[in-house]
Each structure stands twice: as C-alpha cells, then as structure tokens.
Short mmCIF file of C-alpha atoms in Angstrom, two decimals:
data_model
loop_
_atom_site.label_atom_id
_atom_site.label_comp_id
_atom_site.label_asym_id
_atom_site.label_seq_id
_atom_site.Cartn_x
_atom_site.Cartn_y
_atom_site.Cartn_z
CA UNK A 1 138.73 91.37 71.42
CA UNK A 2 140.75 91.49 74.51
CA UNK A 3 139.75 88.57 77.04
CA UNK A 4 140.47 88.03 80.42
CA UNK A 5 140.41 85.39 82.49
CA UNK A 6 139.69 85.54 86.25
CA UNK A 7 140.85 81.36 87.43
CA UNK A 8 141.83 79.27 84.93
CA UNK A 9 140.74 75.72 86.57
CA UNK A 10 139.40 72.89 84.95
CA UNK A 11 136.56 74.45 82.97
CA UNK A 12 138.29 77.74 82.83
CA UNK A 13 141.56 76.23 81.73
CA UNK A 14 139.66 74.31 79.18
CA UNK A 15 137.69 77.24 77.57
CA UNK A 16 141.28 78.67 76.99
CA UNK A 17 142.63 75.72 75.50
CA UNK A 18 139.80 76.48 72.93
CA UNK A 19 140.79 79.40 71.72
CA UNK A 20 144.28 80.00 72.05
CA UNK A 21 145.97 80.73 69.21
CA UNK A 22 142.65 82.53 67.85
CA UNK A 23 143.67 85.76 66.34
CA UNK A 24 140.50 87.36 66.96
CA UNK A 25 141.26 86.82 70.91
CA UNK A 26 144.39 88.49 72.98
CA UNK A 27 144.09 86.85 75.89
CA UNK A 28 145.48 87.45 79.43
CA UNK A 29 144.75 85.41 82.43
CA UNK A 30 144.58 85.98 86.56
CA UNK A 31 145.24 83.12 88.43
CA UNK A 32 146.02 83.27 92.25
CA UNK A 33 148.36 79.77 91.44
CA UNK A 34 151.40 81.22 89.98
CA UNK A 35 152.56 77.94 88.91
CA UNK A 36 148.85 77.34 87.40
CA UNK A 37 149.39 80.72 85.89
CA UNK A 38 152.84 80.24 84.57
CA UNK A 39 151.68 76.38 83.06
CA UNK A 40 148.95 77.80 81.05
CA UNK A 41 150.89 80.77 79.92
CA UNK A 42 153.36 78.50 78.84
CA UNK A 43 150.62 75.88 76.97
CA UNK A 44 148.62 78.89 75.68
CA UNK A 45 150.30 81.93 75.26
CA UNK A 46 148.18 84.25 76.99
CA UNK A 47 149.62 86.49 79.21
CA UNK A 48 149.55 86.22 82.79
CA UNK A 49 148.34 89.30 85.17
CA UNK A 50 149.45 89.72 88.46
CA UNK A 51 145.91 91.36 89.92
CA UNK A 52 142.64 91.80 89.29
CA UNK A 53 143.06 95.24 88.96
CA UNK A 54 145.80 94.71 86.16
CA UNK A 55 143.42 92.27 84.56
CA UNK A 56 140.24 94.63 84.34
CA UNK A 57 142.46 97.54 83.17
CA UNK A 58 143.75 94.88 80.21
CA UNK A 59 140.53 93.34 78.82
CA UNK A 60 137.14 94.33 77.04
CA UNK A 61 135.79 91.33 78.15
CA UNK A 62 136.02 89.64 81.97
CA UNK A 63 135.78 85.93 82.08
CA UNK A 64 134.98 85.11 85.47
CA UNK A 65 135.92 81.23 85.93
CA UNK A 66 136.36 80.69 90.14
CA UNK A 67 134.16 78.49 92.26
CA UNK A 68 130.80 80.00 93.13
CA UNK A 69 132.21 80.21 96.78
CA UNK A 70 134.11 83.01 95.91
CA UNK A 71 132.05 85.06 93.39
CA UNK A 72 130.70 87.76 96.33
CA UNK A 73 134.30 88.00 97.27
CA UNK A 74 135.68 89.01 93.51
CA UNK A 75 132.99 91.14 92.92
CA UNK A 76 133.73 93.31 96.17
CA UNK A 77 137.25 92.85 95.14
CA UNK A 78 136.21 94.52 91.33
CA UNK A 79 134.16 96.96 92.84
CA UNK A 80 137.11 98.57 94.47
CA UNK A 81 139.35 98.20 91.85
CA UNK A 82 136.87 100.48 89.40
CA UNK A 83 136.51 100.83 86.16
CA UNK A 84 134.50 97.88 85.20
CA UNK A 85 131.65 99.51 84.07
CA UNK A 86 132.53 99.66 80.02
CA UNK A 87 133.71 95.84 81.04
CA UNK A 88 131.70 93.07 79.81
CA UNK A 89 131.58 90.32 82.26
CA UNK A 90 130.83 86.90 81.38
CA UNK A 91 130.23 83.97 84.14
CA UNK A 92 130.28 80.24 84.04
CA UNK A 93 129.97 79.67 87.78
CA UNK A 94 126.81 77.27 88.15
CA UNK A 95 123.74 78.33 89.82
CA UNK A 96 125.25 82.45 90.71
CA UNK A 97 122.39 84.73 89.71
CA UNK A 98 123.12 87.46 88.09
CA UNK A 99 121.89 90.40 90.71
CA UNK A 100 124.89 88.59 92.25
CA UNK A 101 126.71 90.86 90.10
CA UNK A 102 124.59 93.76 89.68
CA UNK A 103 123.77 94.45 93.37
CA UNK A 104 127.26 95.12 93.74
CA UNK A 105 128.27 96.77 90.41
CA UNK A 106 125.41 97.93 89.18
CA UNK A 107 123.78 97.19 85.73
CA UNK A 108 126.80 96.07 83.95
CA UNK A 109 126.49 94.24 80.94
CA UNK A 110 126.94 90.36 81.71
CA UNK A 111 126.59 87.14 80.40
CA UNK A 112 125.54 84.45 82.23
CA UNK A 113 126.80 80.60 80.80
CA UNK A 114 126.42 76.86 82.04
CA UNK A 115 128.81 74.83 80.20
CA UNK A 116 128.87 71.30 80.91
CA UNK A 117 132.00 68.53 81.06
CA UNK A 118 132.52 67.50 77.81
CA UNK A 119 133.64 71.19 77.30
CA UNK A 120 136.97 69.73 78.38
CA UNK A 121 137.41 67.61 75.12
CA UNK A 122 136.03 70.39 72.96
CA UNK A 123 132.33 68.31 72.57
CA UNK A 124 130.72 70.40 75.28
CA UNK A 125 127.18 72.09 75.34
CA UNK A 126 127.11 75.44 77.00
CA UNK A 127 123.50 77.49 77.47
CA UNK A 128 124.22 81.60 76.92
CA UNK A 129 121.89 83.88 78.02
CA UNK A 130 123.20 87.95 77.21
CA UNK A 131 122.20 90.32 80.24
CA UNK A 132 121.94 94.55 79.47
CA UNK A 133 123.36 93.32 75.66
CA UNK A 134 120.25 94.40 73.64
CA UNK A 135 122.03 97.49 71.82
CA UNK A 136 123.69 97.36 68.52
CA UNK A 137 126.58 98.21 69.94
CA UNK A 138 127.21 94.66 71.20
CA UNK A 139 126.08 92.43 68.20
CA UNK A 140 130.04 92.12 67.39
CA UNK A 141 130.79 91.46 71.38
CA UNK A 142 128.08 88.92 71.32
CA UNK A 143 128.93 86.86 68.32
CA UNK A 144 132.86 86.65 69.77
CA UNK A 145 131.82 85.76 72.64
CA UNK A 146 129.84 83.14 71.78
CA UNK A 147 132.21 82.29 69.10
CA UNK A 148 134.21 81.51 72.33
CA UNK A 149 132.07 78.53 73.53
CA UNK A 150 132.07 77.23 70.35
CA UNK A 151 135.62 76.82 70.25
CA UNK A 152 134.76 74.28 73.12
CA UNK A 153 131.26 72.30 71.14
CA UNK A 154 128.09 73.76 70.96
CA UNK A 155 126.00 76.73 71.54
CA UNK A 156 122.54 77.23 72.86
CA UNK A 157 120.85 80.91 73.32
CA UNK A 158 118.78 81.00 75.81
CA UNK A 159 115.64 83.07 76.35
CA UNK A 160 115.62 83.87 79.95
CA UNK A 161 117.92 83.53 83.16
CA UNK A 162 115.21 81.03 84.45
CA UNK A 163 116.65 78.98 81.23
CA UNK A 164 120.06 78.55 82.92
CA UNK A 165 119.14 77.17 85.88
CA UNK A 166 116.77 74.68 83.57
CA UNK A 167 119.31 73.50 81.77
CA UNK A 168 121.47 72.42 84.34
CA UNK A 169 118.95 69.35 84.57
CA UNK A 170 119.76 68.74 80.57
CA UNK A 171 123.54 69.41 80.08
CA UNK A 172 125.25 69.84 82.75
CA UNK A 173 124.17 67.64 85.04
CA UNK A 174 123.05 64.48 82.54
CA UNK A 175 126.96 63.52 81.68
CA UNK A 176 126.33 61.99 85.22
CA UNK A 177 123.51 60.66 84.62
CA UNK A 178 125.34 58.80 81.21
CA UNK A 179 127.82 57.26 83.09
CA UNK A 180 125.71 55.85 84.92
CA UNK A 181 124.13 54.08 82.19
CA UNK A 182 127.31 53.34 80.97
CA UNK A 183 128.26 52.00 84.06
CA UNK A 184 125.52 49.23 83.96
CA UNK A 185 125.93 48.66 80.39
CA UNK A 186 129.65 47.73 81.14
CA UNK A 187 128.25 45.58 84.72
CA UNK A 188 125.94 43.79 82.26
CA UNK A 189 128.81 43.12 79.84
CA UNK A 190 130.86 41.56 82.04
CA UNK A 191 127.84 39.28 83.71
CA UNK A 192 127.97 38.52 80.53
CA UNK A 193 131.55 37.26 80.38
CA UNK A 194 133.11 39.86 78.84
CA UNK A 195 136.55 41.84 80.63
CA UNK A 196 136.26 44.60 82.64
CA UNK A 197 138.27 46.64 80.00
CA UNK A 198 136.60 45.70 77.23
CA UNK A 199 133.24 46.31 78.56
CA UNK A 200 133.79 49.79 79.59
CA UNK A 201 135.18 50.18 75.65
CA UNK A 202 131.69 48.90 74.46
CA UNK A 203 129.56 50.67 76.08
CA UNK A 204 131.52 53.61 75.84
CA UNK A 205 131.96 53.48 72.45
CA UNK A 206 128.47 52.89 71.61
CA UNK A 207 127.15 55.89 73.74
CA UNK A 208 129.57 58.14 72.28
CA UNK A 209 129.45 57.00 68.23
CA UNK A 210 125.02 56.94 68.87
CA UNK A 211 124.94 60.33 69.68
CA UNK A 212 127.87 61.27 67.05
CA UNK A 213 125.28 59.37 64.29
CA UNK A 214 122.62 61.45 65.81
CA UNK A 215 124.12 65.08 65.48
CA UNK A 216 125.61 64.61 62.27
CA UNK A 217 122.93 62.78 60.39
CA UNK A 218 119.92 64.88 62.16
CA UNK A 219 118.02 61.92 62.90
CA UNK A 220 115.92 61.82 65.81
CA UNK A 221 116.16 59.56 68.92
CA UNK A 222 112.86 58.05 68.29
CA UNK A 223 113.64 57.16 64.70
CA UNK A 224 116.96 55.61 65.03
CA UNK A 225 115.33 53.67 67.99
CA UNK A 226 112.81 52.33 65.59
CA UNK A 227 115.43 51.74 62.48
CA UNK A 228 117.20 49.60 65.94
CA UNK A 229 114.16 47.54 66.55
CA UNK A 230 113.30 44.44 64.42
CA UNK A 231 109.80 43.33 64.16
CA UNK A 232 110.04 40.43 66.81
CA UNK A 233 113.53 40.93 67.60
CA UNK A 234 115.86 41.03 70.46
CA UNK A 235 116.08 44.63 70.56
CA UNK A 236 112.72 45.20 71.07
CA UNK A 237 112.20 43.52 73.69
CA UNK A 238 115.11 44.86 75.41
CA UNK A 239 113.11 48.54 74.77
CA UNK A 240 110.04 46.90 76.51
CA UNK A 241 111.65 45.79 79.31
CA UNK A 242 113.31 49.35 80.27
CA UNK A 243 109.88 50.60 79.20
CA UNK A 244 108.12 48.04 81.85
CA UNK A 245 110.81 49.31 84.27
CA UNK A 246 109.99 53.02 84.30
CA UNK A 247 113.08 54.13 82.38
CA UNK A 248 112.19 57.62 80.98
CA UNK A 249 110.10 58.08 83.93
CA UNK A 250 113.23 57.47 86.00
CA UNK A 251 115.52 59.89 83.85
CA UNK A 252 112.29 62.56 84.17
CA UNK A 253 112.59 62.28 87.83
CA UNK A 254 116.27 62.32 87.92
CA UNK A 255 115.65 65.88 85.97
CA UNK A 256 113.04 67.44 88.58
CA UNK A 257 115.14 66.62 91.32
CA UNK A 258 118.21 68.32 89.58
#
C-alpha cells in the first residue's frame, strides 16, 4: 500500500515512526518544512514530495496530518489538483467532520481517526470510524490501514461519526486529566517528605505499571481495586475519602464538559 503523508508534526511524525520500515507500506511524505521534510526522510526513509499534487498522484492512501486550521484550505488545494477520487483519505485532525471533506470533494472514501498522546511512545489509543468503505473491495485497505494505528498502540472501531467526537472525552482528552492526578499524587508525596524527583517517579510509575497490570492480565478496575483494599485497612479508607469527595463524579463531569 502506498501512503502518503500530508504534515508530518508531532502526531503525524509519530504515526510514521510506527511504521517505517514496514514492508507492507511505501511511504512518501509532504511537508511544507523542508528541513522537517528532509529530518524525517532521513529518520524514516520515506520519500519526500515536493506538492500536494505530486503526493496525491504517488499514494493509494492520503494521510492528512495538519492542524484543523488548515483542513478547508488543503481540501480546496486537492480539489484543484484532481484525481483524488480513487484516493482514500484518512484524517486525524480532532473535531473536522467529515462533510468537511465531502462538500468539497464529493463522496470520497475517508476515514475519520482520533488518536490520542501516548501515540507518540507507541502506547496510544486511536478510535477509527471507515466512511463510503462498506464494499469488499476495501476489506484489504481497511485492515492496512488500521494495521497502521496499531503500529502506534491500540485500535478501537467505532460505530458512528458521533463516536469520534465521544471519545475525545475518553482518550484523547483524559491523558490530561492523568497528569493531573499524577500531579497531586507527586504534591502529596512530597508533603509527605519525599523529593520532588522522586515523587514524580512514584506516582508515575504506579499509574503507568496499574494500567500495564490491567491490559495484560484482563482484570477489571473494580477488581484490582478490591484485591487493593484490606478489610480495615489503610487503603480503604483512602477509597472512601475520594469517594466522600465526589471523585468519579468529578472525572464524569470533567467528561461532559469535554
């Protein structure tokens, strides 16, 4: 499968990293930073195009990695250049609909994706959702591409385009919403008398090897939470006390306003 990228910027760049050197992927990239360009060539391999034009007439499948600011100007810009309608596109740009798209170029076939951070390190979470793809013609196009985000963690198919938006509140958005937490945990470590250093290590640590026990293991939240709590003991009553202080409704709320 030929790819293309259009930007290759922190998430773009990272999605990439994930599958160069893939030899079911020859990959090309369009970047309007030549030296961005010419730095992930060099890292990667892929080849580096020198329009979108050049780009579109190179791959099978269109990547489309720029800020959501300048979406309605790239599709204009792929409108004129033709011959995108055999193209699959695929988008990552948060929150960009996809009659974005089709109002300009018609019903192309497009997927629409919300990765999320931890992409970045290869542990992310991205929600796919396969627009016009409902032929047998694409079942191979649809299992490389989302053998693409998998390069890069997870995978979750999603139902609906409504379902994209949703889980903004759940993936994307939440690694703030963990640092947070982790943030405290490390402020209560060092009330506690612990270093600065070391308490960011902690509670880092902890938060990431939890939810490593949870996704290997398949145990659910609720049950390690119980195998945590001693009758009587101290960690119980630190679950009662975030209970008595309205933590999940505060991380529900957090959600509905995201």
């Amino acid at each position: 499968m030929k790819i293309g990228f259009i930007g290759v910027g922190n998430m773009g760049g990272a999605i990439l990293k994930g599958i160069a050197g893939n030899s079911l992927y020859d990959i090309a990239i369009y970047e309007k930073s030549v030296e961005r360009a010419n730095s992930i060539s060099l890292e990667t391999g892929a080849a580096v195009k020198n329009s979108v034009a050049e780009l579109l007439n190179f791959a099978d499948v269109v990547l489309i990695a720029v800020k959501p600011v300048h979406i309605d100007a790239l599709v204009a810009e792929i409108k004129e250049c033709g011959g995108y309608e055999t193209k699959i596109f695929v988008s990552i740009a948060a929150g960009v609909k996809i009659c974005r798209f089709t109002d300009v170029l018609g019903e192309i076939a497009i997927v629409r994706t919300m990765p999320n951070l931890p992409a970045m390190v290869q542990e992310g979470l991205t929600g796919v959702y396969f627009h016009n793809m409902a032929l047998d013609a694409y079942v191979n196009a649809k299992e490389q591409i989302k053998g693409i985000f998998e390069a890069c963690g997870k995978v979750v198919m999603l139902p609906d385009e409504g379902a994209v938006d949703k889980i903004i509140s759940v993936t994307s958005s939440s690694p703030a919403y963990i640092c947070v937490l982790i943030d405290a945990l490390a402020d209560g470590a060092v009330r506690a008398g612990f270093s600065r250093k070391d308490a960011y290590v902690m509670a880092e640590q902890t938060v990431y090897g939890t939810a490593k026990y949870l996704l290997e293991t398949g145990t659910l939240p609720c049950v390690l939470k119980d195998q945590v709590c001693s009758p009587a003991g101290t960690t119980i009553e630190a679950v009662a006390s975030l209970e008595k202080s309205g933590f999940r409704g505060a991380i529900f709320d957090a959600m509905e306003a995201c």
